[in-house]
C-alpha cells in the first residue's frame, strides 16, 4: 500500500512543482544564520502558549534555527565493496563512494548523506537540496524534478542514491547502461521509517557504524522533542487542534489533501493534533473536493510555503477554494506554512521539523508569519 501511495505522492508533486518552476530555475540553498529563527532554540514550554489552540486566529510560519546538517562524530572509513538489494529488488554491488549523487524529491537522501559525514563526496544535487553547504553543487534536475541525464553524466558519479519520487525510470536505466551504479532507496517518508532510511543509505555507502550513530542521535532528538510537545498538548482530545495537510500549486490548479499513510499524518500525530483527513477516511494523497474539506472541519491547515504563495496567500486560497471559508481554519485564517524542502523531509532534521510545527501551532505569536498571508 505505501509503495502505491508513494507513487501518488510523486504524481501530485511532480505536476505541481513542474508547473511552478521556470525552465532551468532552481532554488538557492539557504545559508541563514543560527539566529534566523530564534524561537526554534527556545524550550516550547517557555514560549507564550495560546490558551485555545483550536480557536486561535491568524497564520504562523514554522521555521528551523539552522539550515545546516551536522555530521555524526563517527569518521570510520567506508568498507567496500558492499552488496545490497535495493527497494526495487535489484542486487547491486557498490565499489566506490568517492563521487556520490544523492537525489530525490525532498532532499532527504542528500541530507542523510551529509549527516553521515560524506558531504565532501557529494558531486551534485536535486532542486530540493537547499540546505547550507550545498550552494555550489550543480543541479541535475530540469524543471520540477525531472532528471537531466546529460548533466548527471558530466559529473561522472561513482554511485547514485535515488528513489522513485524522481525520474523518469528510463533515465535511471540509461544511467545504469552507462555503467553508473544506481541504488534505489525506499520512497516511504514518515517519522517512523527514518531509522530504516538511514540504515539503507549507510549500508549502501559502506558506513554502517556511522548509520548506527546517526540513528542513535536522531532517536534521542525525536524522543526529546516528542516529550517536550506532550507537555503542552491539551489533555482532552476535544481541545486538540483539528489539522489537515493541504498541498496546492496554484499555477497548475493542483489541490490535494494528504491523508493516512501520506507522511503528513505522522507529522500531525507527532505534534498532538487530530488528523481530520483520517476521520473522513482519506487515504494517501488525493485531489481535494469541497465536500471533503467542509466535512473534515479543520481548525488548522498545514501547507508548504511555496504552495501558499502560489495561490496568493490566505486571501487567494479562499478565493480559489471557497470551501476553505466554510471551515474553522478559513474563518480564523489559521494556516501553518513551512518551507517546501523541509516540511516533509523526514530524515536528519525530523526532530527539528516536528518541533517547528509544534511551535507554530502552540506558540504562534513567536512565528515569522507575514501579516499579508
Coordinates of C-alpha atoms in Angstrom, one line a residue:
X1 CA 0.0 0.0 0.0
X2 CA 2.7 2.5 0.9
X3 CA 4.5 1.9 -2.4
X4 CA 1.3 2.8 -4.2
X5 CA 0.9 5.9 -2.0
X6 CA 4.4 7.0 -2.8
X7 CA 3.6 6.8 -6.5
X8 CA 0.6 9.1 -5.9
X9 CA 2.8 11.5 -4.0
X10 CA 5.2 11.7 -6.8
X11 CA 2.4 12.4 -9.3
X12 CA 1.0 15.2 -7.2
X13 CA 4.3 16.8 -6.5
X14 CA 5.7 16.4 -10.0
X15 CA 2.8 18.1 -11.6
X16 CA 2.8 21.0 -9.2
X17 CA 6.5 21.5 -9.0
X18 CA 6.9 21.4 -12.7
X19 CA 4.2 24.0 -13.2
X20 CA 5.7 26.3 -10.7
X21 CA 9.2 26.2 -11.9
X22 CA 10.6 28.3 -14.7
X23 CA 12.8 26.4 -17.2
X24 CA 16.2 25.9 -15.6
X25 CA 15.2 27.6 -12.4
X26 CA 16.4 26.1 -9.1
X27 CA 16.0 27.1 -5.5
X28 CA 19.1 28.7 -4.0
X29 CA 20.4 26.9 -0.9
X30 CA 19.7 28.8 2.3
X31 CA 22.7 30.0 4.3
X32 CA 20.6 31.6 7.0
X33 CA 22.4 32.1 10.3
X34 CA 21.7 30.4 13.6
X35 CA 19.5 33.3 14.7
X36 CA 17.2 33.3 11.7
X37 CA 14.5 31.6 13.8
X38 CA 15.4 32.2 17.4
X39 CA 12.2 30.6 18.8
X40 CA 13.3 27.2 17.4
X41 CA 16.0 27.0 20.0
X42 CA 13.8 28.0 23.0
X43 CA 12.1 25.3 25.0
X44 CA 8.5 25.1 23.8
X45 CA 7.0 25.4 27.3
X46 CA 9.0 28.7 27.8
X47 CA 7.2 30.4 24.9
X48 CA 3.9 32.2 25.2
X49 CA 1.4 29.4 24.5
X50 CA -2.1 30.0 23.2
X51 CA -4.9 29.4 25.6
X52 CA -7.1 27.8 23.0
X53 CA -5.2 26.0 20.2
X54 CA -8.4 25.4 18.3
X55 CA -9.7 28.9 18.4
X56 CA -6.6 30.9 17.7
X57 CA -6.8 33.3 14.8
X58 CA -4.1 34.2 12.3
X59 CA -1.3 32.5 10.3
X60 CA 2.0 31.3 11.5
X61 CA 5.2 30.0 9.9
X62 CA 7.2 27.0 11.1
X63 CA 11.0 27.5 10.8
X64 CA 14.3 25.9 11.7
X65 CA 17.0 27.5 13.8
X66 CA 19.6 26.4 11.3
X67 CA 19.7 25.1 7.7
X68 CA 23.0 23.2 8.2
X69 CA 23.3 19.5 8.6
X70 CA 25.6 18.4 11.4
X71 CA 27.6 15.2 10.6
X72 CA 28.0 12.4 13.1
X73 CA 31.2 12.2 15.1
X74 CA 32.0 8.7 13.7
X75 CA 34.6 9.0 10.9
X76 CA 35.0 5.3 10.2
X77 CA 36.2 4.8 6.6
X78 CA 33.8 3.2 4.2
X79 CA 34.2 -0.6 3.9
X80 CA 33.8 -1.6 0.3
X81 CA 32.8 -3.3 -1.8
X82 CA 29.3 -3.9 -0.4
X83 CA 26.4 -5.7 -2.0
X84 CA 22.8 -4.6 -1.2
X85 CA 19.3 -5.4 -2.5
X86 CA 17.7 -2.1 -3.3
X87 CA 14.0 -1.3 -2.9
X88 CA 13.2 -2.5 -6.4
X89 CA 14.7 -5.9 -5.7
X90 CA 18.0 -5.4 -7.6
X91 CA 21.2 -6.9 -6.2
X92 CA 23.8 -4.2 -6.5
X93 CA 27.5 -4.1 -5.7
X94 CA 28.9 -0.7 -4.7
X95 CA 32.6 -0.4 -5.1
X96 CA 33.3 3.3 -5.0
X97 CA 31.7 6.2 -3.0
X98 CA 34.2 8.9 -3.9
X99 CA 31.6 10.7 -6.1
X100 CA 28.1 10.4 -4.6
X101 CA 25.0 11.8 -6.3
X102 CA 22.0 11.7 -3.8
X103 CA 18.8 12.8 -5.5
X104 CA 15.1 12.6 -4.5
X105 CA 12.1 14.9 -4.4
X106 CA 12.5 16.1 -0.9
X107 CA 16.3 16.4 -0.5
X108 CA 16.2 13.8 2.3
X109 CA 18.7 11.4 0.8
X110 CA 21.2 14.2 0.4
X111 CA 20.7 15.5 3.9
X112 CA 21.2 11.9 5.2
X113 CA 24.5 11.5 3.2
X114 CA 25.7 14.8 4.7
X115 CA 24.7 13.7 8.2
X116 CA 26.7 10.6 7.7
X117 CA 29.7 12.8 7.2
X118 CA 30.1 12.1 3.5
X119 CA 29.1 15.6 2.2
X120 CA 32.6 16.2 0.8
X121 CA 32.0 13.3 -1.7
X122 CA 28.7 14.6 -3.0
X123 CA 29.1 16.0 -6.5
X124 CA 25.6 17.3 -7.4
X125 CA 22.1 17.9 -6.1
X126 CA 18.4 18.0 -6.9
X127 CA 16.4 21.2 -6.8
X128 CA 15.1 20.3 -3.3
X129 CA 18.5 20.0 -1.7
X130 CA 18.8 23.6 -0.5
X131 CA 20.5 23.3 3.0
X132 CA 23.7 25.1 3.9
X133 CA 26.8 23.7 2.3
X134 CA 25.2 22.7 -1.0
X135 CA 25.3 26.1 -2.6
X136 CA 28.0 25.3 -5.1
X137 CA 26.8 21.9 -6.1
X138 CA 25.5 21.7 -9.7
X139 CA 21.8 20.9 -10.1
X140 CA 20.9 17.8 -12.1
X141 CA 17.2 18.2 -12.4
X142 CA 15.3 20.1 -15.0
X143 CA 12.0 22.0 -14.4
X144 CA 10.3 20.4 -11.5
X145 CA 12.0 17.2 -10.6
X146 CA 13.0 15.5 -13.9
X147 CA 16.4 14.0 -14.1
X148 CA 18.8 15.5 -16.6
X149 CA 20.9 12.6 -17.9
X150 CA 23.4 14.8 -19.6
X151 CA 24.1 16.8 -16.5
X152 CA 24.5 13.7 -14.4
X153 CA 26.9 12.0 -16.9
X154 CA 29.0 15.1 -16.9
X155 CA 29.5 14.8 -13.1
X156 CA 30.7 11.2 -13.5
X157 CA 29.3 9.9 -10.2
X158 CA 30.5 6.6 -9.0
X159 CA 27.2 5.9 -7.2
X160 CA 23.7 7.4 -7.4
X161 CA 21.4 7.1 -4.5
X162 CA 17.8 7.9 -5.5
X163 CA 14.2 6.7 -5.1
X164 CA 11.0 6.5 -7.1
X165 CA 10.0 10.1 -6.3
X166 CA 12.2 11.4 -9.1
X167 CA 12.7 10.1 -12.6
X168 CA 11.7 9.1 -15.1
X169 CA 12.7 5.5 -14.6
X170 CA 14.0 5.4 -18.2
X171 CA 16.7 7.9 -17.2
X172 CA 17.7 5.7 -14.3
X173 CA 18.1 2.8 -16.7
X174 CA 20.1 5.0 -19.1
X175 CA 22.5 5.8 -16.3
X176 CA 22.8 2.1 -15.4
X177 CA 23.5 1.3 -19.1
X178 CA 26.3 4.0 -18.9
X179 CA 28.0 1.9 -16.2
X180 CA 26.9 4.0 -13.2
X181 CA 25.9 2.2 -10.0
X182 CA 22.3 3.3 -9.2
X183 CA 20.8 2.3 -5.9
X184 CA 17.0 2.9 -5.4
X185 CA 16.2 3.7 -1.8
X186 CA 12.8 3.2 -0.3
X187 CA 10.5 6.2 -1.0
X188 CA 8.5 5.8 2.2
X189 CA 8.9 9.1 4.1
X190 CA 7.4 9.0 7.6
X191 CA 8.7 9.8 11.1
X192 CA 8.6 6.1 12.0
X193 CA 10.6 5.0 8.9
X194 CA 13.5 7.4 9.4
X195 CA 15.8 4.8 11.0
X196 CA 15.2 2.4 8.1
X197 CA 16.1 5.1 5.6
X198 CA 19.3 5.9 7.4
X199 CA 20.2 2.2 7.5
X200 CA 19.6 1.7 3.8
X201 CA 21.8 4.7 2.9
X202 CA 24.6 3.9 5.4
X203 CA 24.7 0.3 4.3
X204 CA 24.9 1.2 0.6
X205 CA 27.8 3.6 1.3
X206 CA 29.7 1.1 3.4
X207 CA 29.5 3.1 6.7
X208 CA 27.1 1.0 8.9
X209 CA 28.6 2.3 12.1
X210 CA 28.0 5.9 11.1
X211 CA 24.4 4.9 10.4
X212 CA 24.1 3.5 13.8
X213 CA 25.5 6.6 15.4
X214 CA 23.1 8.8 13.3
X215 CA 20.1 6.7 14.3
X216 CA 21.0 6.9 18.0
X217 CA 21.3 10.7 17.6
X218 CA 18.1 11.0 15.7
X219 CA 16.1 8.8 18.0
X220 CA 17.3 10.7 21.1
X221 CA 16.4 14.0 19.5
X222 CA 12.9 12.9 18.4
X223 CA 12.2 11.4 21.8
X224 CA 13.2 14.6 23.5
X225 CA 11.1 16.7 21.1
X226 CA 8.0 14.4 21.5
X227 CA 8.3 14.6 25.3
X228 CA 8.5 18.4 25.1
X229 CA 5.4 18.6 22.9
X230 CA 3.5 16.1 25.1
X231 CA 3.8 18.6 28.0
X232 CA 1.7 21.2 26.1
X233 CA -0.8 19.1 24.2
X234 CA -4.3 19.5 25.7
X235 CA -5.3 16.6 27.9
X236 CA -8.8 16.4 26.4
X237 CA -8.8 15.3 22.8
X238 CA -11.8 17.6 22.2
X239 CA -9.4 20.5 22.9
X240 CA -6.7 19.4 20.5
X241 CA -6.2 21.1 17.1
X242 CA -8.0 19.5 14.2
X243 CA -5.4 19.7 11.4
X244 CA -5.4 19.0 7.7
X245 CA -2.4 19.0 5.3
X246 CA -3.4 20.8 2.1
X247 CA -1.0 20.6 -0.9
X248 CA -1.6 23.2 -3.5
X249 CA 0.1 24.6 -6.7
X250 CA -1.9 27.4 -7.9
X251 CA -0.3 27.8 -11.4
X252 CA -1.2 24.2 -12.1
X253 CA -4.6 24.2 -10.4
X254 CA -3.4 21.4 -8.2
X255 CA -5.2 20.9 -4.8
X256 CA -4.5 17.7 -2.8
X257 CA -5.4 16.5 0.7
X258 CA -2.8 14.4 2.2
X259 CA -4.3 11.7 4.4
X260 CA -3.4 8.5 6.1
X261 CA 0.0 7.0 5.2
X262 CA 1.0 10.1 3.3
X263 CA 3.7 11.2 5.8
X264 CA 1.6 14.2 6.7
X265 CA -0.4 12.2 9.1
X266 CA 2.7 11.2 11.1
X267 CA 3.6 14.9 11.3
X268 CA 0.2 15.8 12.6
X269 CA 0.2 13.0 15.1
X270 CA 3.7 14.0 16.4
X271 CA 2.6 17.5 17.3
X272 CA -0.5 16.2 19.2
X273 CA -3.0 17.3 16.5
X274 CA -6.1 15.4 15.3
X275 CA -5.7 14.2 11.7
X276 CA -9.1 15.1 10.3
X277 CA -8.3 13.5 7.0
X278 CA -8.2 10.2 8.8
X279 CA -11.6 10.9 10.3
X280 CA -13.2 11.2 6.9
X281 CA -11.4 8.1 5.7
X282 CA -8.9 9.9 3.4
X283 CA -6.1 7.6 2.5
X284 CA -2.9 8.7 0.8
X285 CA -2.8 11.8 -1.4
X286 CA -5.9 12.5 -3.5
X287 CA -7.3 15.6 -5.2
X288 CA -9.3 17.8 -2.8
X289 CA -13.0 18.1 -3.0
X290 CA -15.0 20.9 -1.4
X291 CA -17.2 18.3 0.2
X292 CA -14.3 16.6 1.9
X293 CA -12.8 19.9 3.1
X294 CA -16.0 21.0 4.7
X295 CA -16.7 17.6 6.2
X296 CA -13.2 17.5 7.7
X297 CA -13.8 20.8 9.6
X298 CA -10.1 21.6 10.2
X299 CA -9.1 24.2 12.7
X300 CA -5.7 24.4 11.2
X301 CA -4.4 24.0 7.6
X302 CA -0.8 22.9 7.2
X303 CA 0.8 23.9 3.9
X304 CA 4.0 24.3 2.1
X305 CA 5.2 27.9 1.9
X306 CA 5.6 28.0 -1.9
X307 CA 2.2 26.4 -2.2
X308 CA 0.5 29.0 -0.1
X309 CA 2.3 31.7 -2.1
X310 CA 1.3 30.2 -5.4
X311 CA -2.3 31.0 -4.7
X312 CA -1.7 34.5 -3.3
X313 CA -1.7 33.7 0.4
X314 CA -4.7 33.0 2.5
X315 CA -6.9 35.5 0.7
X316 CA -6.0 33.9 -2.7
X317 CA -6.6 30.4 -1.3
X318 CA -10.1 31.4 -0.1
X319 CA -10.9 33.0 -3.4
X320 CA -9.7 29.9 -5.4
X321 CA -11.2 27.4 -2.9
X322 CA -14.4 29.0 -1.4
X323 CA -14.9 25.9 0.7
X324 CA -12.0 26.9 2.8
X325 CA -14.1 29.8 4.1
X326 CA -16.6 27.3 5.4
X327 CA -14.1 25.7 7.7
X328 CA -12.9 26.9 11.1
X329 CA -9.4 27.3 9.7
X330 CA -10.7 29.6 6.9
X331 CA -12.8 31.6 9.3
X332 CA -9.9 32.1 11.7
X333 CA -7.3 32.4 8.9
X334 CA -5.4 29.7 10.7
X335 CA -2.7 28.4 8.3
X336 CA 0.7 27.0 9.3
X337 CA 3.2 27.0 6.5
X338 CA 6.7 25.7 6.3
X339 CA 9.4 25.6 3.6
X340 CA 8.7 23.0 0.9
X341 CA 12.1 21.4 1.2
X342 CA 11.7 20.9 5.0
X343 CA 8.2 20.2 6.0
X344 CA 8.0 16.5 4.9
X345 CA 11.8 15.8 4.7
X346 CA 11.8 13.2 7.4
X347 CA 15.5 12.4 8.0
X348 CA 18.3 14.0 9.9
X349 CA 16.0 17.0 10.7
X350 CA 12.9 15.1 11.8
X351 CA 13.1 16.3 15.4
X352 CA 13.6 19.9 14.3
X353 CA 10.7 19.8 11.8
X354 CA 8.2 18.5 14.3
X355 CA 9.5 20.9 16.9
X356 CA 9.0 23.8 14.4
X357 CA 5.4 22.8 13.5
X358 CA 4.6 22.5 17.3
X359 CA 5.9 26.0 17.9
X360 CA 3.9 27.4 15.1
X361 CA 0.8 25.6 16.5
X362 CA 1.1 26.2 20.2
X363 CA 3.1 29.5 20.3
X364 CA 2.2 31.2 17.0
X365 CA 2.9 34.6 18.4
X366 CA 6.6 33.8 18.0
X367 CA 6.3 32.7 14.4
X368 CA 7.7 34.5 11.4
X369 CA 4.4 34.7 9.6
X370 CA 3.9 37.8 7.5
X371 CA 0.8 39.8 8.0
X372 CA -0.3 39.7 4.4
X373 CA -0.5 35.9 4.2

